[in-house]
Each structure stands twice: as structure tokens, then as C-alpha cells.
């Protein structure tokens, strides 16, 4: 059964609250960035204020999402998925998930360069999981400097200084799951793998 207009509008507030918390933004910060009063934003998230285009447009710009994502508009029946690449830090991120809360999935593409870049580690809140599809990824997390070939996976706390780049200057493609909270994956990069042809105990 398709949702009614009333159902869609009632779901806007909780969706906006989840999106704001997922991005780690306070109501005060959001009010300063959008020009919408903190009390109006609070009423909008609690369902006491009806969503309008005038209120949703600045929120869509701040969150960098389509208006359809804010209101959870029903699909039109077109089976095609229209992915909008995001270009940041010289890399391409293709969002694979649409819901505002929870874990977000991306395909990340690191373009080929004449020479590998020097790491510039950053920190932010959350956890990140990744799986290398093609190329050789250089992953720096804290004191560790790893090279991950295709088929390798890794998981790390993004509050640690970290950096992702090409290990050899070639293009790298990987899948990334990112969330502020949640259960961690069970697949990790094995940094203690024995050389090929040896047993796990080194014999």
C-alpha cells in the first residue's frame, strides 16, 4: 500500500532529526547556517511545524541531498537508479545509499596520478569499513601504514588520524561503509598475514 501525503509529511520531522544527528550538527549550528530560527527547526523535527519548500530548500543545501530524500517522496516507478557523484579532495564518491540515518554506503574512486600523494591524515567522528575492488590502496591509520590489494577489507575508528590514497599512483576503486555508530563488520584487513606458502604459525 502506497503511503498517503499525510504519512509522507509526518515522516519528514524524524527524517530531518536523524539526518542532522548523523551529520553531527546541533540545532544552533544548523540555525546559524540556514538562517532558520532554532525554535522553528526544533518544531519542524518534532512534527509541530509543517514542512514547506521555504524551510526544506536551505536544509537540502546544507545536507547536500535532493529534496526527495528529505521528504521521502515515493518512487515514480522508474527502476533506474540515478546516482550523483560527489567530487571532494580530488576523489570521486558515488553514494549508494539514500536514507539519512544509519550507515552510509559509497563507491570511492581515487584517480591515477603520475606519482602517489603524500599522506595528509584527518580525523572525524565515526567508524569506516572499506573493501578494495581494484588497484592498490595505501591506508594510513594512526601509526600503521598499510597497502591493501584487491579483495582486502579494513575497518577503523575515524577518530584516529587516517588517510586513503593510491599506493603506486594507479587508480583505486573501493566500497566504503561509514556510520557514526553501529555494529562493526567482522571482516578486517589482516596485517599479520604470513608470507605465501607458510602456515599461520610461521612454519
GROMACS .gro file of C-alpha atoms in nm:
model
  203
    1UNK     CA    1   0.000   0.000   0.000
    2UNK     CA    2   0.146   0.334  -0.105
    3UNK     CA    3   0.193   0.597   0.170
    4UNK     CA    4  -0.053   0.886   0.177
    5UNK     CA    5   0.052   1.251   0.160
    6UNK     CA    6  -0.015   1.277   0.534
    7UNK     CA    7   0.209   0.976   0.604
    8UNK     CA    8   0.490   1.130   0.399
    9UNK     CA    9   0.464   1.466   0.577
   10UNK     CA   10   0.455   1.305   0.922
   11UNK     CA   11   0.780   1.122   0.845
   12UNK     CA   12   0.969   1.441   0.749
   13UNK     CA   13   1.044   1.552   1.106
   14UNK     CA   14   1.204   1.226   1.227
   15UNK     CA   15   1.396   1.201   0.897
   16UNK     CA   16   1.537   1.554   0.941
   17UNK     CA   17   1.635   1.485   1.302
   18UNK     CA   18   1.812   1.161   1.205
   19UNK     CA   19   1.995   1.336   0.922
   20UNK     CA   20   2.112   1.623   1.144
   21UNK     CA   21   2.236   1.388   1.416
   22UNK     CA   22   2.402   1.165   1.159
   23UNK     CA   23   2.597   1.468   1.033
   24UNK     CA   24   2.689   1.570   1.389
   25UNK     CA   25   2.523   1.914   1.363
   26UNK     CA   26   2.348   2.087   1.654
   27UNK     CA   27   2.026   2.282   1.616
   28UNK     CA   28   2.217   2.602   1.698
   29UNK     CA   29   2.474   2.532   1.424
   30UNK     CA   30   2.200   2.449   1.175
   31UNK     CA   31   2.012   2.768   1.258
   32UNK     CA   32   2.326   2.975   1.203
   33UNK     CA   33   2.397   2.809   0.867
   34UNK     CA   34   2.044   2.818   0.725
   35UNK     CA   35   1.907   3.142   0.869
   36UNK     CA   36   1.607   2.949   1.006
   37UNK     CA   37   1.545   3.001   1.378
   38UNK     CA   38   1.642   2.724   1.619
   39UNK     CA   39   1.284   2.706   1.755
   40UNK     CA   40   1.142   2.663   1.403
   41UNK     CA   41   1.389   2.385   1.327
   42UNK     CA   42   1.304   2.214   1.656
   43UNK     CA   43   0.930   2.229   1.583
   44UNK     CA   44   0.994   2.103   1.230
   45UNK     CA   45   1.184   1.799   1.359
   46UNK     CA   46   0.922   1.724   1.628
   47UNK     CA   47   0.635   1.744   1.379
   48UNK     CA   48   0.483   2.056   1.535
   49UNK     CA   49   0.567   2.260   1.224
   50UNK     CA   50   0.459   2.153   0.876
   51UNK     CA   51   0.744   2.127   0.624
   52UNK     CA   52   0.741   2.387   0.348
   53UNK     CA   53   0.961   2.442   0.046
   54UNK     CA   54   1.099   2.759   0.208
   55UNK     CA   55   1.222   2.554   0.506
   56UNK     CA   56   1.340   2.247   0.316
   57UNK     CA   57   1.548   2.419   0.047
   58UNK     CA   58   1.819   2.555   0.283
   59UNK     CA   59   1.829   2.220   0.464
   60UNK     CA   60   1.878   2.034   0.136
   61UNK     CA   61   2.171   2.266   0.053
   62UNK     CA   62   2.336   2.218   0.392
   63UNK     CA   63   2.295   1.839   0.387
   64UNK     CA   64   2.381   1.817   0.015
   65UNK     CA   65   2.086   1.587  -0.061
   66UNK     CA   66   1.793   1.610  -0.305
   67UNK     CA   67   1.461   1.740  -0.174
   68UNK     CA   68   1.313   1.397  -0.246
   69UNK     CA   69   1.545   1.250   0.018
   70UNK     CA   70   1.430   1.498   0.281
   71UNK     CA   71   1.062   1.420   0.236
   72UNK     CA   72   1.097   1.053   0.141
   73UNK     CA   73   0.895   1.107  -0.176
   74UNK     CA   74   0.754   0.783  -0.320
   75UNK     CA   75   0.935   0.641  -0.623
   76UNK     CA   76   0.774   0.712  -0.958
   77UNK     CA   77   0.810   0.354  -1.083
   78UNK     CA   78   1.124   0.423  -1.285
   79UNK     CA   79   1.357   0.130  -1.196
   80UNK     CA   80   1.670   0.324  -1.287
   81UNK     CA   81   1.892   0.448  -1.005
   82UNK     CA   82   2.021   0.800  -1.062
   83UNK     CA   83   2.348   0.825  -0.873
   84UNK     CA   84   2.502   1.169  -0.827
   85UNK     CA   85   2.883   1.158  -0.792
   86UNK     CA   86   3.041   1.387  -0.533
   87UNK     CA   87   3.391   1.520  -0.601
   88UNK     CA   88   3.597   1.605  -0.294
   89UNK     CA   89   3.968   1.613  -0.214
   90UNK     CA   90   4.049   1.512  -0.571
   91UNK     CA   91   3.847   1.191  -0.538
   92UNK     CA   92   3.501   1.079  -0.655
   93UNK     CA   93   3.239   0.947  -0.414
   94UNK     CA   94   2.927   0.779  -0.554
   95UNK     CA   95   2.656   0.747  -0.284
   96UNK     CA   96   2.495   0.404  -0.291
   97UNK     CA   97   2.250   0.457  -0.002
   98UNK     CA   98   1.968   0.711   0.020
   99UNK     CA   99   1.831   0.706   0.375
  100UNK     CA  100   1.953   0.988   0.600
  101UNK     CA  101   2.025   0.790   0.917
  102UNK     CA  102   2.240   0.487   0.992
  103UNK     CA  103   2.528   0.357   0.785
  104UNK     CA  104   2.605   0.522   0.450
  105UNK     CA  105   2.749   0.329   0.156
  106UNK     CA  106   2.974   0.484  -0.110
  107UNK     CA  107   3.181   0.374  -0.404
  108UNK     CA  108   3.505   0.571  -0.391
  109UNK     CA  109   3.734   0.626  -0.688
  110UNK     CA  110   4.089   0.754  -0.643
  111UNK     CA  111   4.215   0.874  -0.985
  112UNK     CA  112   4.553   0.772  -1.121
  113UNK     CA  113   4.838   1.022  -1.075
  114UNK     CA  114   5.193   1.047  -1.210
  115UNK     CA  115   5.318   0.987  -0.856
  116UNK     CA  116   5.150   0.885  -0.528
  117UNK     CA  117   5.048   1.168  -0.295
  118UNK     CA  118   5.199   1.218   0.048
  119UNK     CA  119   4.956   1.131   0.330
  120UNK     CA  120   4.767   1.415   0.499
  121UNK     CA  121   4.581   1.234   0.781
  122UNK     CA  122   4.249   1.372   0.908
  123UNK     CA  123   4.018   1.284   1.196
  124UNK     CA  124   3.642   1.292   1.245
  125UNK     CA  125   3.378   1.108   1.444
  126UNK     CA  126   3.262   0.766   1.329
  127UNK     CA  127   3.370   0.426   1.201
  128UNK     CA  128   3.464   0.332   0.849
  129UNK     CA  129   3.469   0.000   0.667
  130UNK     CA  130   3.618  -0.045   0.322
  131UNK     CA  131   3.671  -0.312   0.058
  132UNK     CA  132   3.919  -0.270  -0.227
  133UNK     CA  133   3.771  -0.352  -0.569
  134UNK     CA  134   4.059  -0.255  -0.799
  135UNK     CA  135   4.409  -0.112  -0.760
  136UNK     CA  136   4.631  -0.097  -0.455
  137UNK     CA  137   4.514   0.121  -0.168
  138UNK     CA  138   4.751   0.286   0.075
  139UNK     CA  139   4.579   0.313   0.414
  140UNK     CA  140   4.738   0.511   0.695
  141UNK     CA  141   4.568   0.477   1.035
  142UNK     CA  142   4.750   0.610   1.336
  143UNK     CA  143   5.097   0.455   1.336
  144UNK     CA  144   5.010   0.190   1.076
  145UNK     CA  145   5.090   0.232   0.707
  146UNK     CA  146   4.929  -0.049   0.505
  147UNK     CA  147   4.894  -0.148   0.140
  148UNK     CA  148   4.568  -0.327   0.058
  149UNK     CA  149   4.536  -0.522  -0.270
  150UNK     CA  150   4.203  -0.601  -0.443
  151UNK     CA  151   3.982  -0.818  -0.224
  152UNK     CA  152   4.124  -0.683   0.103
  153UNK     CA  153   3.897  -0.524   0.364
  154UNK     CA  154   3.965  -0.295   0.659
  155UNK     CA  155   3.781  -0.135   0.948
  156UNK     CA  156   3.892   0.155   1.167
  157UNK     CA  157   3.783   0.426   1.407
  158UNK     CA  158   3.789   0.757   1.218
  159UNK     CA  159   3.873   0.949   1.535
  160UNK     CA  160   4.226   0.817   1.471
  161UNK     CA  161   4.434   1.015   1.217
  162UNK     CA  162   4.375   0.838   0.885
  163UNK     CA  163   4.435   0.880   0.513
  164UNK     CA  164   4.346   0.687   0.198
  165UNK     CA  165   4.534   0.708  -0.130
  166UNK     CA  166   4.691   0.514  -0.411
  167UNK     CA  167   4.989   0.301  -0.312
  168UNK     CA  168   5.152   0.318  -0.656
  169UNK     CA  169   4.991   0.612  -0.833
  170UNK     CA  170   4.741   0.392  -1.016
  171UNK     CA  171   4.364   0.431  -0.993
  172UNK     CA  172   4.191   0.268  -0.696
  173UNK     CA  173   3.825   0.171  -0.661
  174UNK     CA  174   3.673   0.070  -0.330
  175UNK     CA  175   3.347   0.035  -0.144
  176UNK     CA  176   3.307   0.228   0.181
  177UNK     CA  177   3.056   0.197   0.464
  178UNK     CA  178   3.054   0.488   0.707
  179UNK     CA  179   2.850   0.541   1.022
  180UNK     CA  180   2.868   0.746   1.339
  181UNK     CA  181   2.758   0.446   1.542
  182UNK     CA  182   2.670   0.084   1.480
  183UNK     CA  183   2.793  -0.271   1.485
  184UNK     CA  184   3.132  -0.314   1.326
  185UNK     CA  185   3.189  -0.557   1.045
  186UNK     CA  186   3.355  -0.891   1.107
  187UNK     CA  187   3.595  -0.861   0.811
  188UNK     CA  188   3.922  -0.679   0.873
  189UNK     CA  189   4.250  -0.630   0.694
  190UNK     CA  190   4.489  -0.896   0.823
  191UNK     CA  191   4.808  -0.706   0.896
  192UNK     CA  192   4.978  -1.018   1.034
  193UNK     CA  193   4.936  -1.247   0.731
  194UNK     CA  194   5.222  -1.497   0.688
  195UNK     CA  195   5.408  -1.500   0.355
  196UNK     CA  196   5.257  -1.723   0.083
  197UNK     CA  197   5.345  -2.090   0.129
  198UNK     CA  198   5.384  -2.073   0.508
  199UNK     CA  199   5.145  -2.188   0.776
  200UNK     CA  200   4.985  -1.946   1.025
  201UNK     CA  201   5.241  -2.039   1.291
  202UNK     CA  202   5.525  -1.938   1.054
  203UNK     CA  203   5.649  -2.290   0.978
   0.00000   0.00000   0.00000
